[in-house]
């Protein structure tokens, strides 16, 4: 039990806070739905319930992924967070389907709902709480990718540019609460339209759009974590480490450099070329120096370095030029 508690302390804090907040929101929305029968509130209840369950799974998965390697699993448990996220999106997928189905039913057979004050009060409180969680996730993104951001406006803007490089758990919380905040605002607009213009279908339309937003999160999370579970190469970290290694005065070239993302961690395999006159003792010192530098990068947990004799061919520089050309073509 003590080991489990120590692991849980290392879990993703954004996911834990989001799970707790969304649990409270789901209860409030559920009470409002049972009191008023509002279909947009039904959609929001399922949305918050799915987010809460998902984020609890993410928190537990991110904590367990920190478990030390064992004889049975010598590579560690880094990819466990990806597997947990793949399972968690199934919950959101089912709730997305139910939300869209209920929305279409309301569009075809619109009914009048009561309790506008209750619905709007609960939704307003939910939007405020979800905005708070979203901003916390934004701050976590900026921190994880080492982006300097001073002030709330800078955090919001720069978190979007750094989202791709954030940890899987933080990225999920960010996307879910962004959709949740937008869904809450959409539900408020739909309720106002239904009550003041008698456009009853507005609540059903809002429910469908909320469900589609949930499906978007499901798709993004599934694709990214399927790649992570298989062992996805991280191109940005590879370029960063390669550039750093080439600055070492004794390194002549890089024959091979693989940076594999395993959950929130990076596994680095490196083969560098040295001059033929380098002794074993000198090579060992170079290896220690390179390993120490690579381990300074956030998230690197495993480094394997091999040496080869310099063949006089600039292998790494050719790869860099090719990458620059590819980036120019994309632009």
PDB file of C-alpha atoms in Angstrom:
ATOM      1  CA  UNK A   1       0.000   0.000   0.000  1.00  0.00           C
ATOM      2  CA  UNK A   2       2.850   2.372   0.846  1.00  0.00           C
ATOM      3  CA  UNK A   3       4.444   1.824  -2.579  1.00  0.00           C
ATOM      4  CA  UNK A   4       1.100   2.460  -4.275  1.00  0.00           C
ATOM      5  CA  UNK A   5       0.647   5.747  -2.403  1.00  0.00           C
ATOM      6  CA  UNK A   6       4.156   6.847  -3.395  1.00  0.00           C
ATOM      7  CA  UNK A   7       3.347   6.079  -7.049  1.00  0.00           C
ATOM      8  CA  UNK A   8       0.039   7.972  -6.862  1.00  0.00           C
ATOM      9  CA  UNK A   9       1.886  11.047  -5.599  1.00  0.00           C
ATOM     10  CA  UNK A  10       3.806  11.018  -8.898  1.00  0.00           C
ATOM     11  CA  UNK A  11       0.613  10.946 -10.969  1.00  0.00           C
ATOM     12  CA  UNK A  12      -0.345  13.788 -13.296  1.00  0.00           C
ATOM     13  CA  UNK A  13      -1.665  16.584 -11.040  1.00  0.00           C
ATOM     14  CA  UNK A  14      -3.678  18.259 -13.815  1.00  0.00           C
ATOM     15  CA  UNK A  15      -5.569  15.004 -14.431  1.00  0.00           C
ATOM     16  CA  UNK A  16      -6.321  14.562 -10.712  1.00  0.00           C
ATOM     17  CA  UNK A  17      -7.597  18.126 -10.257  1.00  0.00           C
ATOM     18  CA  UNK A  18      -9.659  17.856 -13.448  1.00  0.00           C
ATOM     19  CA  UNK A  19     -11.160  14.522 -12.340  1.00  0.00           C
ATOM     20  CA  UNK A  20     -12.237  15.935  -8.968  1.00  0.00           C
ATOM     21  CA  UNK A  21     -13.691  19.112 -10.465  1.00  0.00           C
ATOM     22  CA  UNK A  22     -15.536  17.250 -13.230  1.00  0.00           C
ATOM     23  CA  UNK A  23     -16.998  14.804 -10.684  1.00  0.00           C
ATOM     24  CA  UNK A  24     -18.529  17.713  -8.778  1.00  0.00           C
ATOM     25  CA  UNK A  25     -19.755  19.287 -12.022  1.00  0.00           C
ATOM     26  CA  UNK A  26     -21.286  15.993 -13.216  1.00  0.00           C
ATOM     27  CA  UNK A  27     -23.252  15.654  -9.962  1.00  0.00           C
ATOM     28  CA  UNK A  28     -24.561  19.230 -10.217  1.00  0.00           C
ATOM     29  CA  UNK A  29     -25.531  18.801 -13.860  1.00  0.00           C
ATOM     30  CA  UNK A  30     -27.159  15.442 -13.150  1.00  0.00           C
ATOM     31  CA  UNK A  31     -29.329  16.965 -10.414  1.00  0.00           C
ATOM     32  CA  UNK A  32     -30.297  19.834 -12.731  1.00  0.00           C
ATOM     33  CA  UNK A  33     -31.200  17.385 -15.530  1.00  0.00           C
ATOM     34  CA  UNK A  34     -33.436  15.257 -13.281  1.00  0.00           C
ATOM     35  CA  UNK A  35     -35.156  18.393 -12.021  1.00  0.00           C
ATOM     36  CA  UNK A  36     -35.724  20.000 -15.448  1.00  0.00           C
ATOM     37  CA  UNK A  37     -35.491  17.249 -18.090  1.00  0.00           C
ATOM     38  CA  UNK A  38     -33.364  19.555 -20.277  1.00  0.00           C
ATOM     39  CA  UNK A  39     -31.666  17.578 -23.077  1.00  0.00           C
ATOM     40  CA  UNK A  40     -28.712  19.967 -23.337  1.00  0.00           C
ATOM     41  CA  UNK A  41     -28.149  19.429 -19.621  1.00  0.00           C
ATOM     42  CA  UNK A  42     -28.317  15.665 -20.222  1.00  0.00           C
ATOM     43  CA  UNK A  43     -25.553  16.018 -22.818  1.00  0.00           C
ATOM     44  CA  UNK A  44     -23.466  18.103 -20.439  1.00  0.00           C
ATOM     45  CA  UNK A  45     -24.006  15.594 -17.603  1.00  0.00           C
ATOM     46  CA  UNK A  46     -22.685  12.728 -19.730  1.00  0.00           C
ATOM     47  CA  UNK A  47     -19.866  14.943 -20.972  1.00  0.00           C
ATOM     48  CA  UNK A  48     -18.671  15.807 -17.460  1.00  0.00           C
ATOM     49  CA  UNK A  49     -19.175  12.237 -16.241  1.00  0.00           C
ATOM     50  CA  UNK A  50     -17.092  10.894 -19.133  1.00  0.00           C
ATOM     51  CA  UNK A  51     -14.387  13.490 -18.545  1.00  0.00           C
ATOM     52  CA  UNK A  52     -14.215  12.677 -14.822  1.00  0.00           C
ATOM     53  CA  UNK A  53     -13.924   8.916 -15.407  1.00  0.00           C
ATOM     54  CA  UNK A  54     -11.388   9.465 -18.150  1.00  0.00           C
ATOM     55  CA  UNK A  55      -9.225  11.760 -16.075  1.00  0.00           C
ATOM     56  CA  UNK A  56      -9.242   9.424 -13.063  1.00  0.00           C
ATOM     57  CA  UNK A  57      -8.001   6.659 -15.381  1.00  0.00           C
ATOM     58  CA  UNK A  58      -5.342   9.003 -16.729  1.00  0.00           C
ATOM     59  CA  UNK A  59      -4.176   9.966 -13.247  1.00  0.00           C
ATOM     60  CA  UNK A  60      -3.840   6.333 -12.160  1.00  0.00           C
ATOM     61  CA  UNK A  61      -2.165   5.348 -15.451  1.00  0.00           C
ATOM     62  CA  UNK A  62       0.341   8.207 -15.292  1.00  0.00           C
ATOM     63  CA  UNK A  63       1.194   7.212 -11.702  1.00  0.00           C
ATOM     64  CA  UNK A  64       1.627   3.494 -12.452  1.00  0.00           C
ATOM     65  CA  UNK A  65       3.799   4.312 -15.490  1.00  0.00           C
ATOM     66  CA  UNK A  66       6.432   5.610 -13.013  1.00  0.00           C
ATOM     67  CA  UNK A  67       6.858   2.107 -11.550  1.00  0.00           C
ATOM     68  CA  UNK A  68      10.456   0.873 -11.639  1.00  0.00           C
ATOM     69  CA  UNK A  69      11.431  -1.864 -14.157  1.00  0.00           C
ATOM     70  CA  UNK A  70      11.159  -5.481 -13.006  1.00  0.00           C
ATOM     71  CA  UNK A  71      12.670  -8.767 -14.208  1.00  0.00           C
ATOM     72  CA  UNK A  72       9.466  -9.508 -16.111  1.00  0.00           C
ATOM     73  CA  UNK A  73       9.238  -5.970 -17.563  1.00  0.00           C
ATOM     74  CA  UNK A  74      12.875  -4.817 -17.877  1.00  0.00           C
ATOM     75  CA  UNK A  75      11.939  -1.869 -20.134  1.00  0.00           C
ATOM     76  CA  UNK A  76       9.753  -0.368 -17.410  1.00  0.00           C
ATOM     77  CA  UNK A  77       6.125   0.754 -17.535  1.00  0.00           C
ATOM     78  CA  UNK A  78       6.420   4.043 -19.431  1.00  0.00           C
ATOM     79  CA  UNK A  79       3.933   3.038 -22.133  1.00  0.00           C
ATOM     80  CA  UNK A  80       1.288   2.046 -19.588  1.00  0.00           C
ATOM     81  CA  UNK A  81      -0.149   5.572 -19.653  1.00  0.00           C
ATOM     82  CA  UNK A  82      -0.766   5.186 -23.411  1.00  0.00           C
ATOM     83  CA  UNK A  83      -2.586   1.878 -22.888  1.00  0.00           C
ATOM     84  CA  UNK A  84      -4.719   3.355 -20.102  1.00  0.00           C
ATOM     85  CA  UNK A  85      -5.645   6.310 -22.294  1.00  0.00           C
ATOM     86  CA  UNK A  86      -6.647   3.956 -25.119  1.00  0.00           C
ATOM     87  CA  UNK A  87      -9.021   2.234 -22.717  1.00  0.00           C
ATOM     88  CA  UNK A  88     -10.287   5.506 -21.270  1.00  0.00           C
ATOM     89  CA  UNK A  89     -11.371   6.910 -24.644  1.00  0.00           C
ATOM     90  CA  UNK A  90     -13.802   4.003 -25.021  1.00  0.00           C
ATOM     91  CA  UNK A  91     -15.815   5.462 -22.129  1.00  0.00           C
ATOM     92  CA  UNK A  92     -15.945   8.882 -23.748  1.00  0.00           C
ATOM     93  CA  UNK A  93     -16.767   7.292 -27.120  1.00  0.00           C
ATOM     94  CA  UNK A  94     -19.832   5.508 -25.689  1.00  0.00           C
ATOM     95  CA  UNK A  95     -21.031   8.673 -23.955  1.00  0.00           C
ATOM     96  CA  UNK A  96     -20.461  10.676 -27.154  1.00  0.00           C
ATOM     97  CA  UNK A  97     -22.740   8.292 -29.016  1.00  0.00           C
ATOM     98  CA  UNK A  98     -25.457   8.537 -26.346  1.00  0.00           C
ATOM     99  CA  UNK A  99     -25.201  12.338 -26.368  1.00  0.00           C
ATOM    100  CA  UNK A 100     -25.604  12.568 -30.150  1.00  0.00           C
ATOM    101  CA  UNK A 101     -28.429  10.014 -30.180  1.00  0.00           C
ATOM    102  CA  UNK A 102     -30.364  11.913 -27.513  1.00  0.00           C
ATOM    103  CA  UNK A 103     -29.743  15.165 -29.382  1.00  0.00           C
ATOM    104  CA  UNK A 104     -31.181  13.815 -32.637  1.00  0.00           C
ATOM    105  CA  UNK A 105     -34.185  12.444 -30.765  1.00  0.00           C
ATOM    106  CA  UNK A 106     -34.861  15.902 -29.318  1.00  0.00           C
ATOM    107  CA  UNK A 107     -34.494  17.546 -32.757  1.00  0.00           C
ATOM    108  CA  UNK A 108     -37.087  15.168 -34.231  1.00  0.00           C
ATOM    109  CA  UNK A 109     -39.368  15.239 -31.173  1.00  0.00           C
ATOM    110  CA  UNK A 110     -38.729  18.539 -29.349  1.00  0.00           C
ATOM    111  CA  UNK A 111     -40.121  18.850 -25.844  1.00  0.00           C
ATOM    112  CA  UNK A 112     -40.351  21.811 -23.519  1.00  0.00           C
ATOM    113  CA  UNK A 113     -38.031  21.836 -20.532  1.00  0.00           C
ATOM    114  CA  UNK A 114     -38.397  23.824 -17.330  1.00  0.00           C
ATOM    115  CA  UNK A 115     -36.062  25.335 -14.773  1.00  0.00           C
ATOM    116  CA  UNK A 116     -34.146  27.846 -16.867  1.00  0.00           C
ATOM    117  CA  UNK A 117     -32.731  29.497 -13.742  1.00  0.00           C
ATOM    118  CA  UNK A 118     -31.451  26.175 -12.345  1.00  0.00           C
ATOM    119  CA  UNK A 119     -29.939  25.152 -15.703  1.00  0.00           C
ATOM    120  CA  UNK A 120     -28.218  28.465 -16.342  1.00  0.00           C
ATOM    121  CA  UNK A 121     -26.871  28.708 -12.778  1.00  0.00           C
ATOM    122  CA  UNK A 122     -25.388  25.203 -12.907  1.00  0.00           C
ATOM    123  CA  UNK A 123     -23.963  25.685 -16.410  1.00  0.00           C
ATOM    124  CA  UNK A 124     -22.430  29.052 -15.518  1.00  0.00           C
ATOM    125  CA  UNK A 125     -20.769  27.539 -12.426  1.00  0.00           C
ATOM    126  CA  UNK A 126     -19.551  24.590 -14.554  1.00  0.00           C
ATOM    127  CA  UNK A 127     -18.036  26.886 -17.202  1.00  0.00           C
ATOM    128  CA  UNK A 128     -16.183  28.834 -14.506  1.00  0.00           C
ATOM    129  CA  UNK A 129     -14.810  25.642 -12.900  1.00  0.00           C
ATOM    130  CA  UNK A 130     -13.886  24.066 -16.243  1.00  0.00           C
ATOM    131  CA  UNK A 131     -12.170  27.290 -17.338  1.00  0.00           C
ATOM    132  CA  UNK A 132     -10.114  27.120 -14.149  1.00  0.00           C
ATOM    133  CA  UNK A 133      -9.072  23.519 -14.868  1.00  0.00           C
ATOM    134  CA  UNK A 134      -8.316  24.412 -18.498  1.00  0.00           C
ATOM    135  CA  UNK A 135      -6.074  27.283 -17.408  1.00  0.00           C
ATOM    136  CA  UNK A 136      -4.262  24.972 -14.973  1.00  0.00           C
ATOM    137  CA  UNK A 137      -3.681  22.541 -17.855  1.00  0.00           C
ATOM    138  CA  UNK A 138      -2.398  25.425 -20.004  1.00  0.00           C
ATOM    139  CA  UNK A 139       0.111  26.366 -17.295  1.00  0.00           C
ATOM    140  CA  UNK A 140       1.175  22.709 -17.071  1.00  0.00           C
ATOM    141  CA  UNK A 141       1.731  22.571 -20.851  1.00  0.00           C
ATOM    142  CA  UNK A 142       3.908  25.686 -20.763  1.00  0.00           C
ATOM    143  CA  UNK A 143       5.904  24.252 -17.847  1.00  0.00           C
ATOM    144  CA  UNK A 144       6.392  20.820 -19.453  1.00  0.00           C
ATOM    145  CA  UNK A 145       7.720  22.176 -22.758  1.00  0.00           C
ATOM    146  CA  UNK A 146       9.878  24.885 -21.096  1.00  0.00           C
ATOM    147  CA  UNK A 147       8.169  27.859 -22.726  1.00  0.00           C
ATOM    148  CA  UNK A 148       8.597  31.204 -20.978  1.00  0.00           C
ATOM    149  CA  UNK A 149       5.211  32.862 -20.513  1.00  0.00           C
ATOM    150  CA  UNK A 150       4.553  35.858 -18.266  1.00  0.00           C
ATOM    151  CA  UNK A 151       0.943  36.674 -17.552  1.00  0.00           C
ATOM    152  CA  UNK A 152      -2.324  34.834 -18.170  1.00  0.00           C
ATOM    153  CA  UNK A 153      -2.637  35.987 -21.794  1.00  0.00           C
ATOM    154  CA  UNK A 154       0.844  34.689 -22.675  1.00  0.00           C
ATOM    155  CA  UNK A 155       0.118  31.336 -20.980  1.00  0.00           C
ATOM    156  CA  UNK A 156      -3.103  30.912 -22.977  1.00  0.00           C
ATOM    157  CA  UNK A 157      -1.517  31.779 -26.340  1.00  0.00           C
ATOM    158  CA  UNK A 158       1.727  29.845 -25.878  1.00  0.00           C
ATOM    159  CA  UNK A 159       0.040  26.731 -24.478  1.00  0.00           C
ATOM    160  CA  UNK A 160      -1.539  26.075 -27.888  1.00  0.00           C
ATOM    161  CA  UNK A 161       1.836  26.192 -29.642  1.00  0.00           C
ATOM    162  CA  UNK A 162       3.377  23.845 -27.065  1.00  0.00           C
ATOM    163  CA  UNK A 163       0.474  21.405 -26.824  1.00  0.00           C
ATOM    164  CA  UNK A 164       1.917  18.929 -29.345  1.00  0.00           C
ATOM    165  CA  UNK A 165       5.006  18.397 -27.149  1.00  0.00           C
ATOM    166  CA  UNK A 166       3.156  18.127 -23.820  1.00  0.00           C
ATOM    167  CA  UNK A 167       2.801  14.886 -21.859  1.00  0.00           C
ATOM    168  CA  UNK A 168      -0.074  12.619 -22.991  1.00  0.00           C
ATOM    169  CA  UNK A 169      -2.022  13.035 -19.733  1.00  0.00           C
ATOM    170  CA  UNK A 170      -1.734  16.839 -19.729  1.00  0.00           C
ATOM    171  CA  UNK A 171      -2.684  16.976 -23.394  1.00  0.00           C
ATOM    172  CA  UNK A 172      -5.832  14.941 -22.721  1.00  0.00           C
ATOM    173  CA  UNK A 173      -6.911  17.199 -19.839  1.00  0.00           C
ATOM    174  CA  UNK A 174      -6.285  20.276 -22.020  1.00  0.00           C
ATOM    175  CA  UNK A 175      -8.385  18.990 -24.933  1.00  0.00           C
ATOM    176  CA  UNK A 176     -11.205  17.610 -22.790  1.00  0.00           C
ATOM    177  CA  UNK A 177     -11.642  20.772 -20.769  1.00  0.00           C
ATOM    178  CA  UNK A 178     -11.372  22.978 -23.838  1.00  0.00           C
ATOM    179  CA  UNK A 179     -14.275  21.048 -25.381  1.00  0.00           C
ATOM    180  CA  UNK A 180     -16.093  21.016 -22.007  1.00  0.00           C
ATOM    181  CA  UNK A 181     -15.833  24.803 -21.628  1.00  0.00           C
ATOM    182  CA  UNK A 182     -17.031  25.330 -25.196  1.00  0.00           C
ATOM    183  CA  UNK A 183     -19.827  22.788 -24.676  1.00  0.00           C
ATOM    184  CA  UNK A 184     -21.025  24.584 -21.544  1.00  0.00           C
ATOM    185  CA  UNK A 185     -21.210  27.905 -23.377  1.00  0.00           C
ATOM    186  CA  UNK A 186     -23.026  26.232 -26.275  1.00  0.00           C
ATOM    187  CA  UNK A 187     -25.554  24.684 -23.873  1.00  0.00           C
ATOM    188  CA  UNK A 188     -26.208  28.103 -22.274  1.00  0.00           C
ATOM    189  CA  UNK A 189     -26.889  29.643 -25.700  1.00  0.00           C
ATOM    190  CA  UNK A 190     -29.182  26.730 -26.632  1.00  0.00           C
ATOM    191  CA  UNK A 191     -31.227  27.047 -23.428  1.00  0.00           C
ATOM    192  CA  UNK A 192     -31.643  30.789 -23.933  1.00  0.00           C
ATOM    193  CA  UNK A 193     -32.765  30.262 -27.544  1.00  0.00           C
ATOM    194  CA  UNK A 194     -35.214  27.517 -26.589  1.00  0.00           C
ATOM    195  CA  UNK A 195     -36.799  29.614 -23.841  1.00  0.00           C
ATOM    196  CA  UNK A 196     -36.934  33.043 -25.472  1.00  0.00           C
ATOM    197  CA  UNK A 197     -37.488  32.178 -29.152  1.00  0.00           C
ATOM    198  CA  UNK A 198     -39.376  28.888 -28.690  1.00  0.00           C
ATOM    199  CA  UNK A 199     -36.846  27.211 -30.990  1.00  0.00           C
ATOM    200  CA  UNK A 200     -37.056  23.934 -29.042  1.00  0.00           C
ATOM    201  CA  UNK A 201     -34.691  22.084 -31.370  1.00  0.00           C
ATOM    202  CA  UNK A 202     -31.806  24.328 -30.233  1.00  0.00           C
ATOM    203  CA  UNK A 203     -31.157  22.128 -27.202  1.00  0.00           C
ATOM    204  CA  UNK A 204     -31.011  19.001 -29.381  1.00  0.00           C
ATOM    205  CA  UNK A 205     -28.656  20.702 -31.850  1.00  0.00           C
ATOM    206  CA  UNK A 206     -26.409  21.757 -28.962  1.00  0.00           C
ATOM    207  CA  UNK A 207     -26.412  18.164 -27.682  1.00  0.00           C
ATOM    208  CA  UNK A 208     -25.306  16.882 -31.104  1.00  0.00           C
ATOM    209  CA  UNK A 209     -22.465  19.422 -31.327  1.00  0.00           C
ATOM    210  CA  UNK A 210     -21.319  18.616 -27.777  1.00  0.00           C
ATOM    211  CA  UNK A 211     -21.252  14.909 -28.705  1.00  0.00           C
ATOM    212  CA  UNK A 212     -19.262  15.657 -31.869  1.00  0.00           C
ATOM    213  CA  UNK A 213     -16.768  17.653 -29.803  1.00  0.00           C
ATOM    214  CA  UNK A 214     -16.360  14.648 -27.516  1.00  0.00           C
ATOM    215  CA  UNK A 215     -15.788  12.415 -30.557  1.00  0.00           C
ATOM    216  CA  UNK A 216     -13.057  14.807 -31.719  1.00  0.00           C
ATOM    217  CA  UNK A 217     -11.228  14.325 -28.426  1.00  0.00           C
ATOM    218  CA  UNK A 218     -11.704  10.536 -28.697  1.00  0.00           C
ATOM    219  CA  UNK A 219     -10.177  10.512 -32.190  1.00  0.00           C
ATOM    220  CA  UNK A 220      -7.193  12.686 -31.291  1.00  0.00           C
ATOM    221  CA  UNK A 221      -6.413  10.813 -28.088  1.00  0.00           C
ATOM    222  CA  UNK A 222      -6.798   7.394 -29.730  1.00  0.00           C
ATOM    223  CA  UNK A 223      -4.462   8.173 -32.644  1.00  0.00           C
ATOM    224  CA  UNK A 224      -1.776   9.786 -30.491  1.00  0.00           C
ATOM    225  CA  UNK A 225      -1.744   7.093 -27.819  1.00  0.00           C
ATOM    226  CA  UNK A 226      -1.893   4.230 -30.314  1.00  0.00           C
ATOM    227  CA  UNK A 227       1.338   5.647 -31.746  1.00  0.00           C
ATOM    228  CA  UNK A 228       2.757   6.034 -28.231  1.00  0.00           C
ATOM    229  CA  UNK A 229       1.887   2.447 -27.281  1.00  0.00           C
ATOM    230  CA  UNK A 230       3.725   1.182 -30.362  1.00  0.00           C
ATOM    231  CA  UNK A 231       6.774   3.349 -29.584  1.00  0.00           C
ATOM    232  CA  UNK A 232       6.663   6.608 -31.532  1.00  0.00           C
ATOM    233  CA  UNK A 233       9.837   8.436 -32.552  1.00  0.00           C
ATOM    234  CA  UNK A 234      10.064  12.013 -31.272  1.00  0.00           C
ATOM    235  CA  UNK A 235      11.529  14.085 -34.114  1.00  0.00           C
ATOM    236  CA  UNK A 236      11.920  17.340 -32.158  1.00  0.00           C
ATOM    237  CA  UNK A 237      13.768  15.706 -29.259  1.00  0.00           C
ATOM    238  CA  UNK A 238      15.930  13.748 -31.723  1.00  0.00           C
ATOM    239  CA  UNK A 239      17.009  16.951 -33.444  1.00  0.00           C
ATOM    240  CA  UNK A 240      17.663  18.658 -30.115  1.00  0.00           C
ATOM    241  CA  UNK A 241      19.802  15.817 -28.744  1.00  0.00           C
ATOM    242  CA  UNK A 242      21.620  15.352 -32.061  1.00  0.00           C
ATOM    243  CA  UNK A 243      22.552  19.041 -32.217  1.00  0.00           C
ATOM    244  CA  UNK A 244      23.787  18.910 -28.629  1.00  0.00           C
ATOM    245  CA  UNK A 245      25.893  15.760 -29.237  1.00  0.00           C
ATOM    246  CA  UNK A 246      27.512  17.237 -32.354  1.00  0.00           C
ATOM    247  CA  UNK A 247      28.781  20.178 -30.268  1.00  0.00           C
ATOM    248  CA  UNK A 248      31.052  17.826 -28.303  1.00  0.00           C
ATOM    249  CA  UNK A 249      34.642  18.465 -29.505  1.00  0.00           C
ATOM    250  CA  UNK A 250      35.477  14.742 -29.790  1.00  0.00           C
ATOM    251  CA  UNK A 251      32.357  13.698 -31.742  1.00  0.00           C
ATOM    252  CA  UNK A 252      32.927  13.604 -35.511  1.00  0.00           C
ATOM    253  CA  UNK A 253      29.523  12.350 -36.675  1.00  0.00           C
ATOM    254  CA  UNK A 254      26.344  10.553 -35.657  1.00  0.00           C
ATOM    255  CA  UNK A 255      25.724   7.202 -37.341  1.00  0.00           C
ATOM    256  CA  UNK A 256      22.445   6.480 -35.582  1.00  0.00           C
ATOM    257  CA  UNK A 257      20.164   8.381 -33.237  1.00  0.00           C
ATOM    258  CA  UNK A 258      16.763   7.064 -32.145  1.00  0.00           C
ATOM    259  CA  UNK A 259      14.588   8.853 -29.578  1.00  0.00           C
ATOM    260  CA  UNK A 260      11.544   6.747 -28.711  1.00  0.00           C
ATOM    261  CA  UNK A 261       8.732   8.222 -26.644  1.00  0.00           C
ATOM    262  CA  UNK A 262       7.436   5.748 -24.057  1.00  0.00           C
ATOM    263  CA  UNK A 263       4.494   7.362 -22.305  1.00  0.00           C
ATOM    264  CA  UNK A 264       5.940  10.480 -20.698  1.00  0.00           C
ATOM    265  CA  UNK A 265       9.550   9.265 -20.989  1.00  0.00           C
ATOM    266  CA  UNK A 266      12.214   9.182 -23.700  1.00  0.00           C
ATOM    267  CA  UNK A 267      14.480   6.250 -24.567  1.00  0.00           C
ATOM    268  CA  UNK A 268      17.640   7.327 -26.442  1.00  0.00           C
ATOM    269  CA  UNK A 269      19.882   5.090 -28.569  1.00  0.00           C
ATOM    270  CA  UNK A 270      22.962   6.784 -29.990  1.00  0.00           C
ATOM    271  CA  UNK A 271      25.885   5.652 -32.169  1.00  0.00           C
ATOM    272  CA  UNK A 272      28.611   8.264 -32.697  1.00  0.00           C
ATOM    273  CA  UNK A 273      31.822   8.328 -34.707  1.00  0.00           C
ATOM    274  CA  UNK A 274      35.154   9.124 -33.043  1.00  0.00           C
ATOM    275  CA  UNK A 275      38.712   9.436 -34.371  1.00  0.00           C
ATOM    276  CA  UNK A 276      40.591   6.138 -34.608  1.00  0.00           C
ATOM    277  CA  UNK A 277      43.334   7.240 -32.174  1.00  0.00           C
ATOM    278  CA  UNK A 278      40.874   7.653 -29.248  1.00  0.00           C
ATOM    279  CA  UNK A 279      41.728   5.224 -26.430  1.00  0.00           C
ATOM    280  CA  UNK A 280      39.177   3.130 -24.516  1.00  0.00           C
ATOM    281  CA  UNK A 281      39.684   5.287 -21.423  1.00  0.00           C
ATOM    282  CA  UNK A 282      39.089   8.468 -23.435  1.00  0.00           C
ATOM    283  CA  UNK A 283      36.017   6.946 -25.132  1.00  0.00           C
ATOM    284  CA  UNK A 284      34.636   6.048 -21.710  1.00  0.00           C
ATOM    285  CA  UNK A 285      35.046   9.653 -20.553  1.00  0.00           C
ATOM    286  CA  UNK A 286      33.291  10.903 -23.711  1.00  0.00           C
ATOM    287  CA  UNK A 287      30.454   8.442 -23.117  1.00  0.00           C
ATOM    288  CA  UNK A 288      29.986   9.613 -19.512  1.00  0.00           C
ATOM    289  CA  UNK A 289      30.012  13.236 -20.658  1.00  0.00           C
ATOM    290  CA  UNK A 290      27.407  12.659 -23.370  1.00  0.00           C
ATOM    291  CA  UNK A 291      25.137  10.622 -21.091  1.00  0.00           C
ATOM    292  CA  UNK A 292      25.270  13.370 -18.437  1.00  0.00           C
ATOM    293  CA  UNK A 293      24.310  16.009 -21.043  1.00  0.00           C
ATOM    294  CA  UNK A 294      21.487  13.937 -22.532  1.00  0.00           C
ATOM    295  CA  UNK A 295      20.022  13.203 -19.105  1.00  0.00           C
ATOM    296  CA  UNK A 296      19.637  16.960 -18.586  1.00  0.00           C
ATOM    297  CA  UNK A 297      16.792  16.875 -21.109  1.00  0.00           C
ATOM    298  CA  UNK A 298      13.404  16.640 -19.414  1.00  0.00           C
ATOM    299  CA  UNK A 299      11.853  13.155 -19.595  1.00  0.00           C
ATOM    300  CA  UNK A 300      14.953  11.196 -20.680  1.00  0.00           C
ATOM    301  CA  UNK A 301      15.136   8.020 -18.575  1.00  0.00           C
ATOM    302  CA  UNK A 302      17.345   5.667 -20.583  1.00  0.00           C
ATOM    303  CA  UNK A 303      20.433   6.280 -22.766  1.00  0.00           C
ATOM    304  CA  UNK A 304      22.458   3.726 -24.757  1.00  0.00           C
ATOM    305  CA  UNK A 305      25.624   4.945 -26.525  1.00  0.00           C
ATOM    306  CA  UNK A 306      27.832   3.027 -28.967  1.00  0.00           C
ATOM    307  CA  UNK A 307      31.017   4.145 -30.773  1.00  0.00           C
ATOM    308  CA  UNK A 308      32.312   3.642 -34.292  1.00  0.00           C
ATOM    309  CA  UNK A 309      35.395   4.783 -36.199  1.00  0.00           C
ATOM    310  CA  UNK A 310      35.030   8.001 -38.174  1.00  0.00           C
ATOM    311  CA  UNK A 311      34.449   7.181 -41.865  1.00  0.00           C
ATOM    312  CA  UNK A 312      34.791  10.757 -43.114  1.00  0.00           C
ATOM    313  CA  UNK A 313      31.184  10.945 -44.395  1.00  0.00           C
ATOM    314  CA  UNK A 314      28.973  13.652 -42.839  1.00  0.00           C
ATOM    315  CA  UNK A 315      25.988  11.427 -42.166  1.00  0.00           C
ATOM    316  CA  UNK A 316      24.217  13.581 -39.539  1.00  0.00           C
ATOM    317  CA  UNK A 317      24.589  16.854 -41.484  1.00  0.00           C
ATOM    318  CA  UNK A 318      22.951  15.250 -44.517  1.00  0.00           C
ATOM    319  CA  UNK A 319      19.979  14.231 -42.359  1.00  0.00           C
ATOM    320  CA  UNK A 320      19.670  17.790 -41.012  1.00  0.00           C
ATOM    321  CA  UNK A 321      19.674  19.272 -44.532  1.00  0.00           C
ATOM    322  CA  UNK A 322      17.009  16.762 -45.590  1.00  0.00           C
ATOM    323  CA  UNK A 323      14.823  17.707 -42.607  1.00  0.00           C
ATOM    324  CA  UNK A 324      15.145  21.432 -43.396  1.00  0.00           C
ATOM    325  CA  UNK A 325      14.106  20.786 -47.013  1.00  0.00           C
ATOM    326  CA  UNK A 326      11.072  18.762 -45.846  1.00  0.00           C
ATOM    327  CA  UNK A 327      10.004  21.552 -43.486  1.00  0.00           C
ATOM    328  CA  UNK A 328      10.291  24.140 -46.289  1.00  0.00           C
ATOM    329  CA  UNK A 329       8.111  21.972 -48.566  1.00  0.00           C
ATOM    330  CA  UNK A 330       5.425  21.719 -45.848  1.00  0.00           C
ATOM    331  CA  UNK A 331       5.322  25.502 -45.530  1.00  0.00           C
TER     332      UNK A 331
END
